[in-house]
Short mmCIF file of C-alpha atoms in Angstrom, two decimals:
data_model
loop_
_atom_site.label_atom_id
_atom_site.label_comp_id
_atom_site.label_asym_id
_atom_site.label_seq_id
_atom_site.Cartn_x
_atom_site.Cartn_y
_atom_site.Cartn_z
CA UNK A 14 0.00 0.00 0.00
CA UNK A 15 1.08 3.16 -0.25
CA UNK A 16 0.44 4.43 3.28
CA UNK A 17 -0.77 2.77 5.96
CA UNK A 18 -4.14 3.01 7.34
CA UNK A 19 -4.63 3.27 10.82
CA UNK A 20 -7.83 3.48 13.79
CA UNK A 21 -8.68 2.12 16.46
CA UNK A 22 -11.85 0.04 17.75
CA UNK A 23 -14.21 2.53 17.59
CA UNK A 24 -14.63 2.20 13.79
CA UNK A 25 -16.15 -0.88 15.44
CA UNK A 26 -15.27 -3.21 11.92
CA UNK A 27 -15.60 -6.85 11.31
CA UNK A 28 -12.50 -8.68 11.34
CA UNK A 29 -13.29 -9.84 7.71
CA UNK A 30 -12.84 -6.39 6.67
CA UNK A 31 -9.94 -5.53 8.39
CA UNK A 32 -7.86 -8.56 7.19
CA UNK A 33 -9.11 -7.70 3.46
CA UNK A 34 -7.91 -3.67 4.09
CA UNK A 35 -4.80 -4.69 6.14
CA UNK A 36 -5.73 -2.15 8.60
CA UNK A 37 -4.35 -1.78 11.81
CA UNK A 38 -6.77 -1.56 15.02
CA UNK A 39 -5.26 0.27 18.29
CA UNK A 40 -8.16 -0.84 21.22
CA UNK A 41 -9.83 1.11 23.22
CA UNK A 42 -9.09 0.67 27.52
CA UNK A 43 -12.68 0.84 29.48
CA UNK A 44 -13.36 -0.30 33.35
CA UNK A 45 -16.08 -2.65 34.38
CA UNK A 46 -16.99 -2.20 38.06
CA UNK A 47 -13.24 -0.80 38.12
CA UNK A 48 -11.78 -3.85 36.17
CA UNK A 49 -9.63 -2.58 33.04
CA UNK A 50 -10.75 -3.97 29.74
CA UNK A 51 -9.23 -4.10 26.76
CA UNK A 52 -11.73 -3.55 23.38
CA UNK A 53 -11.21 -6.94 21.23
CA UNK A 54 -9.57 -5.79 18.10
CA UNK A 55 -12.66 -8.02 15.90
CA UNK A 56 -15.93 -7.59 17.12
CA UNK A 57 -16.48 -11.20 16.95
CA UNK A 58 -14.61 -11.75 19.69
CA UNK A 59 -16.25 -9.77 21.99
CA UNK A 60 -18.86 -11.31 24.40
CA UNK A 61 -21.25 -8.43 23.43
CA UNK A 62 -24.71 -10.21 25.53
CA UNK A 63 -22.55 -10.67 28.27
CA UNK A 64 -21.37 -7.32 28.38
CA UNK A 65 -24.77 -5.55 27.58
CA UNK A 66 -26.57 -7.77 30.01
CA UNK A 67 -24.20 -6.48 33.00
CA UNK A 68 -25.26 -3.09 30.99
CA UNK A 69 -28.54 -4.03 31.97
CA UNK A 70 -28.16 -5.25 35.22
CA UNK A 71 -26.42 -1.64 36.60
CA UNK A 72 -22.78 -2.53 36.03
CA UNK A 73 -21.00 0.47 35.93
CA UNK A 74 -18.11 1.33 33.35
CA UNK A 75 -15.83 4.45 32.49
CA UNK A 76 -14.06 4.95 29.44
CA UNK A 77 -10.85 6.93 28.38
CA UNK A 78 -8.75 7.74 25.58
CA UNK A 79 -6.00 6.25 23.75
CA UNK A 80 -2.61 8.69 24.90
CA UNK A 81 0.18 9.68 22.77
CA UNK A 82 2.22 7.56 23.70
CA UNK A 83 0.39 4.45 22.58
CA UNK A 84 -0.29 6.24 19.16
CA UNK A 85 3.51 6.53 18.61
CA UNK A 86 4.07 3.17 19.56
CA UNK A 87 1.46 1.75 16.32
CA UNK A 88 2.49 4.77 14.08
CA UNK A 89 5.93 4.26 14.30
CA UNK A 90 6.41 1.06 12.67
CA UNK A 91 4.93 1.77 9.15
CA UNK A 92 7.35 5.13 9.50
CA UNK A 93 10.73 2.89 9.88
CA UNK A 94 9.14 0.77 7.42
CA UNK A 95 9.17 3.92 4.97
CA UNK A 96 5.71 4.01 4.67
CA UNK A 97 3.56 7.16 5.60
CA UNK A 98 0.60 7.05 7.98
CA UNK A 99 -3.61 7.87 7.90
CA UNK A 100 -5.19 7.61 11.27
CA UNK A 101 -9.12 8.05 11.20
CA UNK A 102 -10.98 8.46 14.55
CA UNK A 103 -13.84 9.39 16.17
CA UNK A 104 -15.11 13.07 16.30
CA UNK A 105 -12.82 15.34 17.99
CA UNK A 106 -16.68 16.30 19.05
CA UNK A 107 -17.31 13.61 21.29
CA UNK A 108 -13.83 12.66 22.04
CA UNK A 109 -10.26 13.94 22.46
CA UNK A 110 -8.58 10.79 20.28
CA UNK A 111 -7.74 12.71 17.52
CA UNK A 112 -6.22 15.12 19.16
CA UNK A 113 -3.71 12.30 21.54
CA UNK A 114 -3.12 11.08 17.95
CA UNK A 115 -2.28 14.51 16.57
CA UNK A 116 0.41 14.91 19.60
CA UNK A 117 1.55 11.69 18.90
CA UNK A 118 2.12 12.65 14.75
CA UNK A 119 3.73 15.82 15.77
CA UNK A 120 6.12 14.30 18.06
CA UNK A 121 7.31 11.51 15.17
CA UNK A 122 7.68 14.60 12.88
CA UNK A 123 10.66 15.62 14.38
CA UNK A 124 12.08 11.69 14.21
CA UNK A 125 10.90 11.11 11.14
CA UNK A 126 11.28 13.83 8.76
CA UNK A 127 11.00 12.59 5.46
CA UNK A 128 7.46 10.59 6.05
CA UNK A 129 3.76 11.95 7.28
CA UNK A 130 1.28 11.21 9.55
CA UNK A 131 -2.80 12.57 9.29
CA UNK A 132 -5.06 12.41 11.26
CA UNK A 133 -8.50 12.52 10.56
CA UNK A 134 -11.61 13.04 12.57
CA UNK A 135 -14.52 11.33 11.33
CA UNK A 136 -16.86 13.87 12.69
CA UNK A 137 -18.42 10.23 13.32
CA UNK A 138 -18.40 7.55 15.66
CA UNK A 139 -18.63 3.30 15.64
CA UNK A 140 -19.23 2.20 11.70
CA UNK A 141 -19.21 5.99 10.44
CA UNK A 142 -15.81 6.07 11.23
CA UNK A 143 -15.43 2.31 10.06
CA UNK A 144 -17.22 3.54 6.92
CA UNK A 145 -14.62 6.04 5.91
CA UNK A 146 -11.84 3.76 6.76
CA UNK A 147 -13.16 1.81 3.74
CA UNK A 148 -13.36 4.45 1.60
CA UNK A 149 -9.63 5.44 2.37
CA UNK A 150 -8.78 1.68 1.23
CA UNK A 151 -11.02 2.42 -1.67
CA UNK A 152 -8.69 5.31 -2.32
CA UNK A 153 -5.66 3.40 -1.89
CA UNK A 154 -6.63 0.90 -4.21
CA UNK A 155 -7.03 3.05 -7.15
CA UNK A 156 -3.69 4.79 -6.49
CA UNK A 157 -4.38 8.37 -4.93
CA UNK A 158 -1.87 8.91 -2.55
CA UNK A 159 -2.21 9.96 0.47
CA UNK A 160 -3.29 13.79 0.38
CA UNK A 161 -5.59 13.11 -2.55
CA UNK A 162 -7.36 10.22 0.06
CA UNK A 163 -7.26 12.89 2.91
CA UNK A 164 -8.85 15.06 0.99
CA UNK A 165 -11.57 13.14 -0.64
CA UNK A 166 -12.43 11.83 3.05
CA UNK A 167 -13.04 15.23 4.41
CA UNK A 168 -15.68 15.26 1.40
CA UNK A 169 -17.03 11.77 2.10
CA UNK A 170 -17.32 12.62 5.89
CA UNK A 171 -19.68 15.78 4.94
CA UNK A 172 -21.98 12.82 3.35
CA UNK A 173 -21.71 10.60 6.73
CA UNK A 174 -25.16 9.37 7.32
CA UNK A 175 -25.68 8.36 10.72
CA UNK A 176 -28.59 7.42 12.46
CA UNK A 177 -29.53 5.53 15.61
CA UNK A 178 -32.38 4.98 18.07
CA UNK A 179 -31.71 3.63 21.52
CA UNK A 180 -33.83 1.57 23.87
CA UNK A 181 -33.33 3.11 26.86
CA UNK A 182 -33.03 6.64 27.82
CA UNK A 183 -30.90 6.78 30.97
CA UNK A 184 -27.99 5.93 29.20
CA UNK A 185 -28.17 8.76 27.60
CA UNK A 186 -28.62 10.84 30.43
CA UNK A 187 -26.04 9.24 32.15
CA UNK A 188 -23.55 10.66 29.44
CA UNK A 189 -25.56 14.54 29.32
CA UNK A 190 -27.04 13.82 25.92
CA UNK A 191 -30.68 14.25 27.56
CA UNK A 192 -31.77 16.04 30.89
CA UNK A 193 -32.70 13.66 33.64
CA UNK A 194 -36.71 14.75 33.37
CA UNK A 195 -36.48 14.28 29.83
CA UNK A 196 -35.17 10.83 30.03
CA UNK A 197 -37.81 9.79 32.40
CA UNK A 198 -40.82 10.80 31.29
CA UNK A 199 -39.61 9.33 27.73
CA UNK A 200 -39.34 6.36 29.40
CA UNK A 201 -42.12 6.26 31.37
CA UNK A 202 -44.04 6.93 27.76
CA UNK A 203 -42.01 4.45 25.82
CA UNK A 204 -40.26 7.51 23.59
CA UNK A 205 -37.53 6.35 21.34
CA UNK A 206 -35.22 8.99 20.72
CA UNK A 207 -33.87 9.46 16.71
CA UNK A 208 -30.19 10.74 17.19
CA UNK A 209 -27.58 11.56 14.26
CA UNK A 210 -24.19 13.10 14.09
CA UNK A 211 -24.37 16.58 12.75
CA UNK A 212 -22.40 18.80 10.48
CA UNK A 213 -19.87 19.21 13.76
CA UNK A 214 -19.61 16.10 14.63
CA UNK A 215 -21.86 16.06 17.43
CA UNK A 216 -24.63 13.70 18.49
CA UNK A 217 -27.99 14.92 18.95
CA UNK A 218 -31.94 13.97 18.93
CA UNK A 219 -33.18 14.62 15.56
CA UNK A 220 -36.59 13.26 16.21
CA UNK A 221 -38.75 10.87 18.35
CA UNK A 222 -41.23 7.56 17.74
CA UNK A 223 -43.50 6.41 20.03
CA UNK A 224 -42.56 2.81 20.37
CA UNK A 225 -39.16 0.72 19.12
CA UNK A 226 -41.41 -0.75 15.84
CA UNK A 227 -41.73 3.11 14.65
CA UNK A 228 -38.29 3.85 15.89
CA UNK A 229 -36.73 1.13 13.65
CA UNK A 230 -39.25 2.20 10.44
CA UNK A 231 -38.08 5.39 11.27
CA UNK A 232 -34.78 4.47 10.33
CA UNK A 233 -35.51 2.43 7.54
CA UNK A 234 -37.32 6.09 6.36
CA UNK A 235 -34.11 8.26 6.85
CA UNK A 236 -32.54 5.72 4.48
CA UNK A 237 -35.17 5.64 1.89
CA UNK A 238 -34.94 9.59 1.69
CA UNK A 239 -30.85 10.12 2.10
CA UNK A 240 -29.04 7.14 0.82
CA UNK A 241 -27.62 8.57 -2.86
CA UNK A 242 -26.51 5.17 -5.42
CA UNK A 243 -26.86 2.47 -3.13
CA UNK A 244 -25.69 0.08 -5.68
CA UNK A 245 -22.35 0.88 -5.37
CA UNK A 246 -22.13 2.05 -1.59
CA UNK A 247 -21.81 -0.05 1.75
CA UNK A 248 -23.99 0.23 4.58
CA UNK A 249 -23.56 -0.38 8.03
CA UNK A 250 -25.84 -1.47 10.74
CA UNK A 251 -24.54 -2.01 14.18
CA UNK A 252 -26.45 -2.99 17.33
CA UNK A 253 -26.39 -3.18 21.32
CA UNK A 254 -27.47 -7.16 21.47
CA UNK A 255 -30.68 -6.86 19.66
CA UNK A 256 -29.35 -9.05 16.23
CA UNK A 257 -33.23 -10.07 15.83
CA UNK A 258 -34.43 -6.24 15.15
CA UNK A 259 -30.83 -5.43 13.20
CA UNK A 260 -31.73 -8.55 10.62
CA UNK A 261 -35.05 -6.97 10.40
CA UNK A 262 -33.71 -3.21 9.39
CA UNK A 263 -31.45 -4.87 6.94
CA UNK A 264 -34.31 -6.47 5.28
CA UNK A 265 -36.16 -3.52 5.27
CA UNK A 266 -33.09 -1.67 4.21
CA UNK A 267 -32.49 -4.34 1.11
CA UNK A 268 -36.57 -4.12 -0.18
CA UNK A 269 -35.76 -0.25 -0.17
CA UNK A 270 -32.72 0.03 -2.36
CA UNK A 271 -30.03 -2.97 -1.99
CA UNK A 272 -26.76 -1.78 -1.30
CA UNK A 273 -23.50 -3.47 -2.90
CA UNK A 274 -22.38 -4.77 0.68
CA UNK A 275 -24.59 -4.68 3.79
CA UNK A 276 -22.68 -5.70 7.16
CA UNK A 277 -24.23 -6.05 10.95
CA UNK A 278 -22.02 -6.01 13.60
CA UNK A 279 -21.98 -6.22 17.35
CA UNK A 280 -21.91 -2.22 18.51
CA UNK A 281 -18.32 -1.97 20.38
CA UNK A 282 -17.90 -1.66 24.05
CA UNK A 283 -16.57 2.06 24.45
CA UNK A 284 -19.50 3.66 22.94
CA UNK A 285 -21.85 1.35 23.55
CA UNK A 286 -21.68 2.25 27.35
CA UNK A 287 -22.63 5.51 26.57
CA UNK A 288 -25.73 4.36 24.50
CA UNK A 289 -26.67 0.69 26.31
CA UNK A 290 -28.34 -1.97 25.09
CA UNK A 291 -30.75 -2.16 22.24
CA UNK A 292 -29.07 0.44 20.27
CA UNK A 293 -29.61 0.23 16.75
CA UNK A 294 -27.90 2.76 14.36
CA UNK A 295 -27.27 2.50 10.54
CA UNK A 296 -24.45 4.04 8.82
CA UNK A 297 -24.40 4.75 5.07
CA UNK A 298 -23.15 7.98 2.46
CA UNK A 299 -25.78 10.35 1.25
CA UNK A 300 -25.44 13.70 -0.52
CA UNK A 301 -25.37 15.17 3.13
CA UNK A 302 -25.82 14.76 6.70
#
């Protein structure tokens, strides 16, 4: 290749992918009732009902970012091995991992001066950010180097179509996306927020649906009415242990306008504390947010 793509477990990618792209995965640290966990690198080898059902049950778990110093120690590698470097994270919105990775590139300037490292914020999170890491391999493939894929992906990430519904509310509120009040009486009236991540990156409620069956219509909707040449795009759906109602938004989301790939996925750990079980989000390139 002729730089190496980097991220980390966020972009929350099947394994399958990942060996096809040769794209390296730094994981994500989180704490279970204070125990540190390490993100699997391959979503199939996380233990995601176990995990969602202590979710369920109250467990408690903090996150944290990947540091500088554990960026330099995956960049630097693919530097000595002459190759330059693309790093694509989350949204410097919602977290500060673009901006350890930044540090991190700056400091390996000065080491190694004749080779480059970018970093990219998605202005996404989970498979949005998974999403563009294709489209960087995309890029690779057909021989743009890396500033030409840089800066189609800042034009790809203004198309990032991301939308999710969650199942409960106080997961949410637990990480200041709702007020408390709002989050309870939604609950209480079986409201199922529709979130998205906006033109800065940010992840907010762009509508409501009285009951998960409208919630997950509701999503098959958004795609109906954003998805631009589904024929040659992927789409991404990724859940928090509820594979039943993902198969049935892929269906849905194949009777509306097939896509050439469709992948579900397990929703990764990090995030997925913040959002809890029975999260269901799709992920797909439109002509805008």
């Amino acid at each position: 290749m002729a730089f190496k793509i980097i991220t980390d477990t966020g972009s929350n990618l099947p394994k399958s992918t990942l060996t096809q792209m040769d794209v390296t995965v730094i994981p994500f640290t989180y704490w279970m009732q204070g125990v540190p966990q390490e993100c699997p690198v391959y979503p199939e080898d996380f233990d995601s009902h176990a995990y969602y059902d202590k979710l369920r049950a109250g467990a408690e778990v903090k996150t944290s970012l990947i540091n500088s110093d554990k960026f330099a120690s995956y960049f630097r590698p693919a530097l000595e091995a002459g190759q330059d470097v693309l790093y694509i994270g989350m949204s410097t919105a919602i977290s500060g991992t673009c901006q350890s990775a930044k540090l991190a590139a700056d400091a390996l300037a000065e080491e190694f001066p004749g080779r480059k490292v970018l970093v990219l914020s998605s202005l996404g999170s989970g498979c949005g950010t998974g999403l563009l890491v294709c489209r960087a391999w995309d890029a690779c493939q057909a021989g743009r180097t890396l500033d030409e894929t840089y800066q189609g992906l800042l034009q790809d990430r203004d198309r990032l179509c991301e939308y999710f519904t969650v199942d409960d509310l106080m997961f949410l509120k637990r990480g200041g996306r709702v007020n408390a009040a709002v989050a309870l009486v939604g609950s209480m009236l079986h409201i199922k927020p529709i979130l998205y991540g906006n033109d800065e990156g940010k992840i907010v409620i762009t509508g409501k649906a009285r009951g998960r069956k409208r919630a997950i219509d509701t999503l098959a909707e958004l795609y109906r009415k954003k998805v631009r040449m589904p024929e040659r795009s992927r789409v991404f759906i990724s859940h928090g242990d509820c594979l039943a109602e993902a198969q049935t938004l892929a269906k849905m989301i194949e009777a509306i306008a097939p896509p050439k790939e469709l992948t579900i996925t397990v929703h990764e750990p990090l995030t997925g504390a913040h959002v809890g079980p029975g999260m269901l989000a799709v992920f797909f390139l439109g002509d805008s947010r």
